[in-house]
Amino acid sequence: MKYRMRRRGLGAVILALGLLLQSCLLFGMPAHAADNVFGNTDKLDLTPSEDLIPSHDGSDGLADGYVMDSYHVDVQVKEDNTYEVKETFAAYFTSQKHGLIRTIPTTGTYRREDGSSSSFRARVTDVRANVKSSVERSNGKVRIKMGDAGAYVYGPKTYTISYRYQLGKDTLKGADEFYYNLIGTSWNTTIGNVSFQITMPKEITEDQAKSLGFTSGGYGSGRTGDTLYQIKGNTVQGKLMRQLKSNQGFTVRMTLPEGYYTYPVDYSLFLVIGLALLGIFVAVIFWFIFGNDRKVVESVQFYPPEGYNSLDVAMAYHGKVSMSDIPSLIPYLANEGYLTIRDKKRESGGDLPFSGGLTKNISFERVSHYKGSNESERLFMQGFFKSGSKVKHSDLKGSFHETCEAILRQENLHSKVKEENYTNQEFLIDAILLIFVALISFVAIFSGLNAEGASTLASFISGLIVAAIMSFVAVHVAGLVRIGGISVGGVSGLSIPALLWRIASSWIFLALIFYAGKSFLSSLAGFFNYFTGGLLLRLLVAITATLIIAFFMHFMPKRTSKGDEIYGRILGFRTFLQTAEKDRLQMLVDENPQYFYNIIPFAYVLGVSKVWMDKFKDITMPAPSYLAGADRGDAFWDYYYFSSLMNAVNHDIYHASVTLPASDSSSWGDFGSGSFGGGSGGGFSGGGSGGGGGSSW
């Protein structure tokens, strides 16, 4: 009997030792495949262990003057794939520092054990700290600087930060995932006593628990088996049973069913699209009412409309006067008897200078003061002969551009021809449509940046900048000109190919301006750091709306009944200049020997001067009355001389009229030339979102 009792007692002892050993394996070592960990009601002890506290004497590496005695991460996962993160880390400073810098990445790439990858872009908001701190955003990172530049810390110091980490739509195909770097691989010191608590939005199922895994080590490490954790309901809590050295991280991954996350609808995108459609609709209505010209009847004409000078014809045909039209006043006013052109070399009997050196021999002389009533002609004569009655080409390189700008203001803002030929609503129409362009662009950028996590101020400033750029693009595409800071006149005479080129060049301009402004905008608002699909879509909507609105702006204003008549006559006149036969031209020259020269100013502004001049190369005609010097009577010689002369004159007048190269280059070139229980979960250290690192300062 005693023997049996002793045997039973021995068996009980052995059983007790076995249970004790099992408990030690379960709770004192990493849990690998212990089923009772899942759903265990016992609370896991997360108290920091003395054995895992890094040495403060330098043996654990104190290159940056501090170590982390403990680091706890609390992550609450929301149903929209947003994480509420709270980090508590106990630092120990071995030298005087101001504090710590915590860096959190907002862009990166998920890299998985199976070789797949996908990019992520997060929004970090609601950043808070238990000490004085500042937040900076640049280059795809959020930098939380904790501490005071006027104070130092030494010894132990505990920091707590919290923030919202919004990842948006899950990027894994065929499933969702929770893949997060609890500790990033960019800390430059030793970290001990890493613990965590993860709260999911729904209770964790057994299949999800089996997919849960933890990895630790340097970036790309698949090391497992160092994590003790337990799952209870929708919560996972645990701790890493080793220290992390410098640039080592700790990552968790769990596979979730497709559709686990749900996402709210972003109505701001619909607002941008709605504004764009409204702006386009208004542009179409305005064009239909104010810009849809009636059919014009073209009538054959041998002369321009009576009483019209070359700038008047440019206005009636194009809808505006450009800087490149102004030099046409030289031959026009010369024909009217107000000035002569002198060529010193021609007068001395020299040979024709077919190339180079021509302009240095040219001068202009005023024959009489201007007596007419045309304000633009008066301004031209006054500014052209400002320095005296004789002007050399070199004298025009001073302030003559001011005269030309005054002429443009006069023609485009106060011209009687403009008032008679076009409706007067274009200023209001252009203003309204440009407001739409600016509003669409501003809302697109402001809402897009704000949705991606940029500050309200930064989003506002970036929105204003892009709105200004888009307004400029609209002005460019529509062919509006800027005179004294005022937008005036649509270019109704611009060809469709030219208009398409303006649109194409606008895309090129936008690409260049955004590339060139990348650093500025990034520092201002993190614009390119937040350049996600949502923001890109908004920007594309704004660009498309801008170009469409500008397209309709291009065809405004509408001509009046008189404008239709004048336009038809000018079309017929232009057609004649291009198609006239030699016999008809010879007859006109016989009737008026100066006919060719009288028409030249109008051929310039209508863009057919080369065609017109070529028609006269075999027709005998005298030199122009305003060209000083003997008439040699050689038609061939006079034709090519006159072509070279006018090229030279125009070149100097045009370039004297602008302070910078003009945007309209056409001007006068017309003349001749894991598993449940400690596996990797399918990820590796540093392969998820979040994480980052930090340093002291």
XYZ file of C-alpha atoms in Angstrom:
697
model
C 0.000 0.000 0.000
C 2.733 2.437 0.995
C 4.578 1.529 -2.162
C 1.533 2.327 -4.293
C 1.046 5.621 -2.465
C 4.661 6.496 -3.036
C 4.251 5.688 -6.720
C 1.139 7.881 -6.919
C 2.963 10.713 -5.139
C 5.876 10.424 -7.509
C 3.494 10.513 -10.458
C 1.840 13.649 -9.116
C 5.216 15.323 -8.763
C 6.158 14.382 -12.309
C 2.802 15.694 -13.585
C 3.249 18.934 -11.675
C 6.748 19.385 -13.068
C 5.417 18.741 -16.551
C 2.706 21.379 -16.169
C 5.248 23.825 -14.777
C 7.577 23.186 -17.704
C 4.699 23.688 -20.140
C 3.838 26.989 -18.469
C 7.436 28.111 -18.759
C 7.500 27.190 -22.405
C 4.219 28.934 -22.972
C 4.735 32.187 -21.073
C 8.478 32.401 -20.503
C 9.492 31.765 -24.122
C 8.196 32.751 -27.545
C 4.846 31.241 -28.360
C 5.057 29.275 -31.579
C 2.122 26.911 -31.888
C 0.418 26.858 -28.527
C -3.299 26.743 -29.248
C -4.283 28.019 -25.829
C -2.594 31.370 -26.550
C -5.457 32.139 -28.924
C -8.365 33.249 -26.758
C -6.378 32.953 -23.539
C -8.089 35.011 -20.826
C -4.899 35.542 -18.823
C -3.321 38.979 -19.221
C 0.157 38.934 -20.727
C 2.705 40.751 -18.589
C 4.232 43.586 -20.650
C 6.326 45.032 -17.811
C 9.832 45.967 -19.038
C 12.486 43.426 -18.147
C 15.754 44.498 -16.554
C 17.545 41.997 -18.776
C 16.405 43.805 -21.940
C 17.373 47.338 -20.857
C 20.369 48.488 -22.931
C 23.562 49.271 -21.079
C 24.094 52.918 -20.203
C 27.876 52.607 -20.091
C 28.441 52.547 -23.837
C 28.702 48.817 -24.404
C 25.439 48.778 -26.380
C 26.579 51.561 -28.698
C 25.816 55.162 -27.794
C 26.944 56.913 -30.960
C 24.061 59.390 -30.742
C 24.216 59.853 -26.986
C 21.092 57.910 -25.977
C 19.431 54.477 -25.826
C 15.818 53.324 -25.524
C 15.111 51.463 -22.292
C 11.603 50.591 -23.487
C 9.328 51.246 -26.423
C 5.582 50.528 -26.398
C 3.384 50.892 -29.488
C -0.411 50.948 -29.312
C -2.199 50.685 -32.671
C -5.969 50.928 -33.059
C -6.961 49.860 -36.566
C -10.140 51.443 -37.956
C -12.471 50.014 -40.589
C -11.254 52.522 -43.209
C -7.611 51.376 -42.919
C -6.737 54.256 -40.622
C -4.517 53.628 -37.600
C -4.665 55.569 -34.351
C -1.101 55.198 -33.122
C 0.326 55.972 -29.709
C 4.012 55.457 -29.000
C 5.619 55.641 -25.570
C 9.386 55.368 -25.411
C 11.643 55.723 -22.406
C 14.950 57.186 -23.526
C 18.116 57.384 -21.496
C 20.499 60.182 -22.503
C 24.185 59.647 -21.770
C 25.100 63.120 -23.013
C 23.271 66.411 -23.058
C 20.688 66.651 -25.830
C 17.678 68.831 -26.585
C 15.413 65.873 -27.248
C 14.451 63.348 -29.901
C 13.352 63.445 -33.518
C 10.804 60.870 -34.651
C 10.579 60.377 -38.421
C 7.506 58.670 -39.914
C 7.397 57.740 -43.621
C 4.264 58.638 -45.566
C 5.335 56.992 -48.818
C 6.943 53.654 -49.459
C 6.539 50.141 -50.776
C 5.053 47.044 -49.222
C 7.437 44.138 -49.868
C 6.179 40.659 -49.111
C 7.771 37.281 -48.586
C 6.243 35.913 -51.804
C 8.067 38.566 -53.846
C 5.030 40.762 -54.490
C 5.090 44.472 -53.763
C 2.815 47.506 -53.909
C 3.257 51.143 -53.038
C 1.512 52.971 -50.237
C 0.939 56.607 -49.412
C -0.252 57.620 -45.989
C -1.598 60.762 -44.420
C -0.309 61.620 -40.949
C -2.539 63.991 -38.976
C -3.453 64.939 -35.409
C 0.142 64.737 -34.236
C 0.510 65.285 -30.496
C 3.317 64.940 -27.983
C 3.723 65.191 -24.221
C 6.563 67.695 -24.639
C 7.181 70.800 -26.700
C 7.337 69.722 -30.338
C 7.164 70.824 -33.954
C 6.077 68.968 -37.082
C 7.727 69.201 -40.503
C 6.635 67.495 -43.726
C 8.998 66.957 -46.639
C 10.219 64.305 -49.052
C 7.580 61.753 -48.108
C 8.222 61.950 -44.379
C 6.729 63.550 -41.285
C 9.346 64.747 -38.833
C 8.292 65.250 -35.198
C 10.931 67.242 -33.350
C 10.508 66.888 -29.590
C 12.291 69.079 -27.093
C 13.349 72.644 -26.519
C 16.256 74.337 -28.276
C 16.809 76.357 -25.127
C 16.997 73.390 -22.751
C 18.898 70.125 -22.412
C 17.975 66.690 -21.141
C 20.245 64.144 -19.503
C 19.462 60.746 -18.054
C 15.989 59.170 -18.276
C 13.218 60.896 -20.192
C 9.888 59.420 -21.320
C 8.210 60.644 -24.490
C 4.687 59.979 -25.701
C 3.444 60.805 -29.169
C 0.176 60.020 -30.900
C -0.970 60.471 -34.460
C -3.477 59.288 -37.019
C -2.007 57.222 -39.854
C -4.403 57.088 -42.826
C -3.440 54.612 -45.532
C -6.546 54.811 -47.668
C -7.491 51.992 -50.000
C -5.725 48.679 -49.407
C -3.357 47.845 -52.287
C -3.098 44.054 -51.915
C -4.853 42.237 -54.756
C -7.323 39.508 -53.796
C -7.187 40.235 -50.066
C -6.661 42.977 -47.514
C -3.813 43.103 -45.026
C -2.512 44.667 -41.851
C 1.204 45.138 -42.528
C 2.853 47.607 -40.205
C 6.330 48.376 -38.940
C 5.840 48.687 -35.189
C 9.479 49.775 -34.948
C 11.126 51.141 -38.086
C 14.603 50.255 -39.297
C 15.918 53.825 -39.126
C 16.490 54.267 -35.392
C 20.178 54.972 -34.760
C 20.383 53.407 -31.308
C 19.660 50.249 -29.304
C 16.047 49.668 -28.273
C 15.078 47.364 -25.427
C 11.757 46.103 -24.062
C 9.658 46.496 -27.188
C 5.987 45.825 -26.478
C 2.792 46.377 -28.395
C -0.977 46.220 -28.417
C -2.947 46.019 -31.650
C -6.714 46.494 -31.652
C -8.520 45.435 -34.814
C -11.989 46.765 -35.752
C -13.449 43.240 -35.717
C -12.864 40.087 -33.731
C -9.872 38.160 -35.010
C -10.882 34.840 -36.557
C -8.821 31.681 -36.335
C -7.817 31.945 -40.011
C -6.653 35.508 -39.480
C -4.787 34.467 -36.343
C -3.002 31.737 -38.272
C -1.803 34.300 -40.815
C -0.438 36.603 -38.111
C 3.341 36.858 -38.003
C 6.165 38.987 -36.613
C 9.663 39.615 -37.974
C 12.586 41.558 -36.534
C 16.068 42.625 -37.585
C 17.583 44.802 -40.270
C 15.602 45.775 -43.348
C 14.583 42.646 -45.262
C 15.182 40.291 -42.348
C 12.764 37.371 -42.023
C 13.816 36.476 -38.481
C 10.948 35.034 -36.450
C 10.484 33.283 -33.101
C 11.404 36.213 -30.860
C 7.882 37.414 -30.122
C 5.641 36.479 -27.227
C 2.025 37.479 -27.845
C -1.559 36.541 -27.216
C -4.855 37.166 -29.006
C -8.014 38.036 -27.153
C -11.119 38.971 -29.144
C -10.037 41.781 -31.456
C -6.800 42.537 -29.609
C -3.238 41.303 -30.021
C -0.723 42.173 -27.325
C 2.803 41.029 -26.873
C 6.465 41.847 -26.614
C 9.746 41.240 -28.364
C 12.011 39.021 -26.299
C 15.274 40.610 -27.461
C 16.865 43.996 -27.993
C 16.875 45.781 -31.335
C 20.232 47.158 -32.371
C 20.747 50.290 -34.458
C 18.804 50.158 -37.767
C 16.839 47.069 -36.772
C 13.059 47.018 -36.870
C 10.044 45.013 -35.747
C 7.158 44.299 -38.148
C 3.737 42.651 -37.934
C 1.638 41.289 -40.791
C -1.791 39.642 -40.910
C -3.788 38.667 -43.989
C -7.418 39.781 -43.967
C -10.311 38.897 -46.274
C -10.973 41.062 -49.319
C -13.350 43.860 -48.355
C -12.308 43.851 -44.700
C -11.734 47.596 -44.920
C -14.514 49.948 -46.000
C -13.936 53.481 -47.225
C -16.070 56.629 -47.033
C -16.940 58.428 -50.261
C -14.806 61.525 -50.915
C -17.335 64.072 -52.124
C -14.689 66.733 -52.784
C -13.777 64.975 -56.036
C -17.390 65.238 -57.172
C -17.296 68.936 -56.259
C -14.267 69.458 -58.518
C -15.905 67.550 -61.370
C -19.158 69.462 -60.848
C -17.375 72.829 -60.961
C -15.495 71.750 -64.085
C -18.692 70.710 -65.859
C -20.409 73.930 -64.780
C -17.507 76.027 -66.059
C -17.522 74.222 -69.403
C -21.305 74.588 -69.641
C -21.083 78.344 -68.977
C -18.305 78.661 -71.584
C -20.443 76.870 -74.181
C -23.468 79.069 -73.389
C -21.349 82.237 -73.577
C -19.888 81.122 -76.891
C -23.326 80.322 -78.290
C -24.679 83.733 -77.267
C -21.641 85.989 -77.653
C -19.108 84.144 -79.798
C -20.969 82.108 -82.409
C -20.394 84.299 -85.453
C -22.822 84.420 -88.320
C -21.842 83.109 -91.725
C -19.740 85.712 -93.519
C -20.111 86.467 -97.226
C -16.707 86.961 -98.822
C -16.545 89.658 -101.509
C -13.672 90.238 -103.928
C -11.757 93.420 -103.054
C -8.673 95.059 -104.566
C -8.220 97.471 -101.668
C -8.670 97.357 -97.895
C -11.814 98.871 -96.351
C -11.886 102.619 -96.900
C -10.574 104.654 -93.982
C -8.780 101.664 -92.404
C -5.065 101.742 -91.705
C -3.046 98.536 -91.286
C -3.770 98.278 -87.538
C -7.498 98.702 -88.176
C -7.377 95.793 -90.621
C -5.471 93.699 -88.069
C -8.164 94.441 -85.475
C -11.046 93.639 -87.824
C -9.416 90.414 -89.008
C -7.764 89.025 -85.859
C -9.891 90.608 -83.173
C -6.817 92.222 -81.637
C -3.652 94.100 -82.516
C -0.342 92.425 -81.671
C 3.110 93.869 -81.160
C 4.144 92.312 -84.472
C 1.545 94.423 -86.319
C 2.960 97.789 -85.251
C 5.922 97.977 -87.707
C 3.390 97.947 -90.568
C 2.810 101.613 -89.731
C 6.241 102.461 -91.206
C 5.299 101.858 -94.874
C 1.722 102.987 -94.196
C 2.731 106.395 -92.799
C 5.459 106.660 -95.431
C 2.786 106.194 -98.106
C 0.797 108.941 -96.396
C 3.772 111.289 -96.814
C 4.836 111.623 -93.179
C 8.295 110.054 -93.433
C 10.964 108.875 -95.844
C 13.417 105.994 -95.668
C 17.021 106.705 -96.605
C 19.645 104.138 -97.503
C 23.047 105.788 -97.576
C 24.618 102.987 -99.583
C 21.871 102.982 -102.219
C 22.048 106.745 -102.584
C 25.796 106.534 -103.144
C 25.267 104.025 -105.957
C 26.500 100.976 -104.069
C 25.502 97.437 -104.888
C 22.513 95.776 -103.297
C 23.472 94.373 -99.859
C 21.739 91.007 -100.131
C 22.766 90.028 -96.629
C 24.153 91.633 -93.509
C 25.136 95.212 -92.844
C 22.004 96.745 -94.339
C 20.448 98.347 -91.279
C 23.498 100.410 -90.371
C 22.970 102.381 -93.600
C 19.272 103.061 -92.983
C 17.740 106.155 -91.426
C 14.243 107.621 -91.244
C 13.372 111.273 -91.754
C 10.183 113.014 -90.766
C 8.700 114.907 -93.684
C 5.966 116.625 -91.670
C 4.323 116.507 -88.277
C 1.287 114.303 -87.982
C -1.945 116.126 -88.815
C -4.452 113.283 -88.806
C -7.004 112.240 -86.189
C -5.958 108.623 -85.609
C -4.605 108.323 -82.070
C -2.394 105.291 -82.765
C -0.777 106.987 -85.758
C -0.173 110.100 -83.643
C 1.402 108.027 -80.861
C 3.633 106.242 -83.347
C 4.934 109.417 -84.992
C 5.452 111.084 -81.637
C 7.388 108.166 -80.164
C 9.258 107.239 -83.334
C 10.696 110.723 -83.824
C 11.039 111.488 -80.134
C 14.763 112.221 -80.442
C 14.454 114.444 -83.525
C 13.365 114.596 -87.150
C 16.018 112.080 -88.227
C 16.242 108.644 -86.647
C 18.723 105.822 -87.129
C 17.864 102.235 -86.387
C 20.125 102.306 -83.322
C 18.098 105.200 -81.851
C 15.054 102.950 -81.503
C 16.552 100.615 -78.902
C 15.692 102.906 -76.015
C 12.178 103.646 -74.883
C 10.341 102.964 -78.148
C 8.766 99.865 -76.607
C 6.788 102.194 -74.328
C 5.303 103.828 -77.416
C 4.338 100.441 -78.814
C 2.657 99.397 -75.566
C 0.705 102.661 -75.574
C -0.447 101.879 -79.118
C -1.535 98.389 -78.079
C -3.541 99.795 -75.188
C -5.169 102.285 -77.512
C -6.027 99.712 -80.181
C -7.178 96.889 -77.923
C -9.007 98.949 -75.327
C -10.236 102.115 -77.022
C -10.194 101.479 -80.757
C -13.224 102.778 -82.644
C -12.842 99.892 -85.097
C -13.032 97.417 -82.224
C -16.175 99.072 -80.900
C -17.804 99.002 -84.344
C -16.788 95.469 -85.319
C -17.135 93.495 -82.076
C -19.628 93.217 -79.264
C -18.404 94.807 -76.061
C -19.090 91.988 -73.603
C -15.739 90.204 -73.952
C -14.158 91.783 -70.856
C -16.926 90.551 -68.589
C -17.048 87.167 -70.353
C -13.288 86.645 -70.078
C -13.350 87.678 -66.421
C -16.163 85.259 -65.560
C -14.544 82.346 -67.379
C -11.131 83.050 -65.851
C -12.777 83.073 -62.419
C -14.151 79.609 -63.210
C -10.686 78.434 -64.270
C -9.109 79.770 -61.085
C -11.901 78.407 -58.865
C -11.780 74.915 -60.394
C -7.993 74.779 -60.070
C -8.003 76.105 -56.522
C -10.671 73.683 -55.286
C -8.932 70.762 -57.035
C -5.579 71.401 -55.389
C -6.897 72.558 -52.020
C -9.234 69.579 -51.587
C -6.697 67.106 -52.957
C -3.835 68.240 -50.739
C -6.059 68.587 -47.704
C -7.404 65.078 -48.225
C -3.845 63.764 -48.418
C -2.816 65.346 -45.130
C -1.257 68.690 -46.020
C -1.998 71.533 -43.640
C -4.863 73.888 -44.426
C -2.512 76.858 -44.910
C -0.163 74.932 -47.192
C -3.095 73.563 -49.203
C -4.549 77.081 -49.511
C -1.292 78.631 -50.734
C -0.636 75.794 -53.186
C -4.194 76.137 -54.481
C -3.646 79.839 -55.147
C -0.369 79.160 -56.965
C -1.872 76.511 -59.230
C -4.948 78.691 -59.850
C -2.656 81.485 -61.046
C -0.748 79.082 -63.308
C -3.958 77.707 -64.809
C -5.290 81.217 -65.410
C -2.097 82.041 -67.276
C -2.497 78.870 -69.353
C -6.083 79.847 -70.193
C -4.914 83.297 -71.293
C -2.222 81.676 -73.448
C -4.511 79.147 -75.107
C -7.309 81.654 -75.667
C -4.858 83.999 -77.318
C -5.570 86.836 -74.932
C -2.893 89.501 -74.747
C -1.882 91.412 -71.674
C -1.703 95.151 -72.083
C -0.734 97.145 -69.032
C -1.926 94.330 -66.806
C -5.343 94.072 -68.531
C -6.490 90.989 -70.433
C -7.942 91.981 -73.750
C -9.261 90.493 -76.937
C -9.734 86.989 -78.271
C -7.749 86.022 -81.364
C -10.612 85.170 -83.693
C -8.313 84.996 -86.692
C -5.995 82.355 -85.247
C -6.065 79.137 -87.253
C -7.169 75.841 -85.752
C -3.644 74.331 -86.121
C -2.237 77.364 -84.315
C -4.840 76.958 -81.600
C -4.012 73.260 -81.232
C -0.350 74.215 -80.953
C -1.223 76.611 -78.153
C -3.004 73.777 -76.340
C -0.073 71.386 -76.858
C 2.437 74.000 -75.758
C 0.358 74.573 -72.639
C 0.798 70.917 -71.666
C 4.532 71.328 -72.223
C 4.496 74.516 -70.169
C 2.630 72.816 -67.329
C 5.073 69.918 -67.313
C 8.027 72.298 -67.178
C 6.523 74.594 -64.558
C 5.606 71.730 -62.246
C 9.023 70.147 -62.712
C 10.854 73.437 -62.172
C 8.664 74.327 -59.202
C 8.898 70.942 -57.540
C 11.368 71.982 -54.849
C 9.513 75.197 -54.092
C 6.098 73.578 -53.863
C 7.475 70.654 -51.894
C 8.947 72.970 -49.308
C 5.811 75.093 -49.273
C 3.097 72.507 -49.043
C 4.543 69.076 -49.667
C 2.703 69.222 -52.998
C 4.606 66.415 -54.676
C 4.725 64.362 -51.506
C 0.930 64.168 -51.701
C 0.772 63.602 -55.459
C -1.486 60.557 -55.266
C -4.053 59.204 -57.681
C -6.790 61.313 -56.080
C -4.829 64.533 -56.364
C -3.628 63.662 -59.856
C -7.202 62.999 -60.978
C -8.320 66.355 -59.588
C -5.447 68.111 -61.357
C -6.246 66.413 -64.662
C -9.882 67.490 -64.310
C -8.735 71.080 -63.688
C -6.330 71.051 -66.656
C -8.932 69.565 -68.992
C -11.572 72.081 -67.908
C -9.075 74.936 -68.291
C -8.179 73.974 -71.854
C -11.805 73.465 -72.900
C -12.898 76.780 -71.379
C -9.936 78.541 -73.002
C -10.863 76.948 -76.337
C -14.257 78.652 -76.232
C -12.719 81.890 -74.938
C -10.563 81.866 -78.043
C -13.596 82.308 -80.297
C -15.000 85.321 -78.480
C -16.014 88.102 -78.887
C -18.717 87.985 -81.536
C -18.694 90.327 -84.515
C -21.424 92.911 -85.049
C -23.366 93.160 -88.324
C -20.912 95.780 -89.524
C -18.075 93.573 -88.322
C -19.395 90.724 -90.468
C -19.471 93.004 -93.511
C -15.942 94.326 -92.921
C -14.634 90.836 -92.178
C -16.113 89.548 -95.454
C -14.432 92.368 -97.379
C -11.094 91.679 -95.674
C -11.377 87.965 -96.444
C -11.994 88.814 -100.095
C -9.087 91.265 -100.078
C -6.761 88.675 -98.527
C -7.851 86.057 -101.062
C -7.086 88.498 -103.876
C -3.597 89.158 -102.485
C -2.911 85.429 -102.588
C -4.492 84.574 -105.945
C -4.240 87.710 -108.115
C -2.981 87.114 -111.662
C -0.196 89.122 -113.280
C -2.460 90.807 -115.832
C -4.771 92.117 -113.138
C -1.813 93.364 -111.069
C -0.222 95.023 -114.082
C -3.469 96.866 -114.751
C -3.638 98.072 -111.147
C 0.000 99.223 -111.270
C -0.706 101.071 -114.505
C -3.617 102.824 -112.791
C -1.552 103.559 -109.672
C 2.244 103.078 -109.886
C 2.413 103.046 -106.068
C -0.264 100.346 -105.760
C 2.190 97.630 -104.681
C 3.638 99.814 -101.920
C 0.226 101.018 -100.767
C -0.890 97.433 -100.180
C 2.289 96.184 -98.463
C 1.295 97.303 -94.896
C -1.980 95.385 -95.145
C -0.314 92.286 -96.593
C 1.942 92.252 -93.516
C -0.845 92.184 -90.950
C -2.812 89.621 -92.982
C 0.194 87.294 -93.118
C 0.538 87.178 -96.918
C 3.347 89.665 -97.582
C 5.742 87.103 -99.049
C 3.112 85.778 -101.458
C 2.181 89.334 -102.399
C 5.763 90.435 -103.023
C 6.582 87.355 -105.095
C 3.814 88.270 -107.524
C 5.623 91.522 -108.424
C 9.123 90.254 -109.073
C 8.543 90.339 -112.845
C 6.463 93.519 -112.955
C 8.201 96.775 -113.774
C 7.366 99.490 -111.294
C 9.021 102.571 -109.850
C 10.664 102.669 -106.465
C 8.386 103.761 -103.625
C 7.942 107.495 -103.337
C 9.161 107.434 -99.755
C 12.508 105.738 -100.586
C 15.181 108.399 -101.131
C 17.632 107.892 -104.007
C 17.566 107.408 -107.732
C 15.228 104.845 -109.295
C 17.404 102.417 -111.260
C 14.446 101.132 -113.245
C 15.372 97.461 -112.853
C 12.304 95.530 -111.647
C 14.327 92.527 -110.522
C 16.774 94.706 -108.625
C 14.077 96.854 -107.023
C 12.017 93.870 -105.928
C 14.853 92.127 -104.102
C 16.207 95.355 -102.739
C 12.833 96.301 -101.348
C 12.408 92.824 -99.818
C 15.801 93.037 -98.096
C 15.182 96.610 -97.032
C 11.808 95.914 -95.438
C 13.135 92.821 -93.705
C 15.838 94.934 -92.119
C 13.524 97.823 -91.236
C 10.930 95.547 -89.756
C 13.498 93.583 -87.747
C 14.777 96.720 -86.064
C 11.375 98.284 -85.468
C 9.911 95.106 -84.071
C 12.795 94.334 -81.719
C 12.923 97.930 -80.584
C 9.253 97.646 -79.688
C 9.751 94.920 -77.099
C 11.974 94.651 -74.072
C 11.973 90.847 -74.239
C 11.535 88.482 -77.213
C 7.883 88.445 -78.195
C 5.838 85.297 -77.767
C 4.418 85.653 -81.266
C 7.383 84.599 -83.380
C 5.469 84.821 -86.665
C 5.797 88.623 -86.795
C 7.680 89.557 -89.953
C 9.353 86.292 -90.830
C 6.674 86.382 -93.525
C 9.080 88.320 -95.746
C 11.502 85.865 -97.082
C 12.511 83.012 -94.899
C 3.689 33.875 -41.531
C 1.756 31.402 -39.576
C 0.044 31.553 -36.132
C 2.612 31.323 -33.427
C 5.667 33.291 -34.471
C 5.954 33.032 -38.269
C 6.649 35.940 -40.602
C 3.029 36.331 -41.693
C 4.302 36.717 -45.250
C 6.278 39.867 -44.526
C 9.713 40.861 -43.311
C 11.304 43.486 -41.105
C 10.759 46.994 -42.453
C 8.584 45.736 -45.310
C 5.320 47.329 -44.176
C 3.932 50.807 -43.784
C 4.684 53.068 -40.843
C 7.878 52.575 -38.904
C 10.582 54.998 -39.859
C 13.010 55.835 -37.109
C 14.529 58.622 -35.133
C 17.549 60.284 -33.608
C 18.524 62.780 -30.960
C 19.252 66.463 -31.439
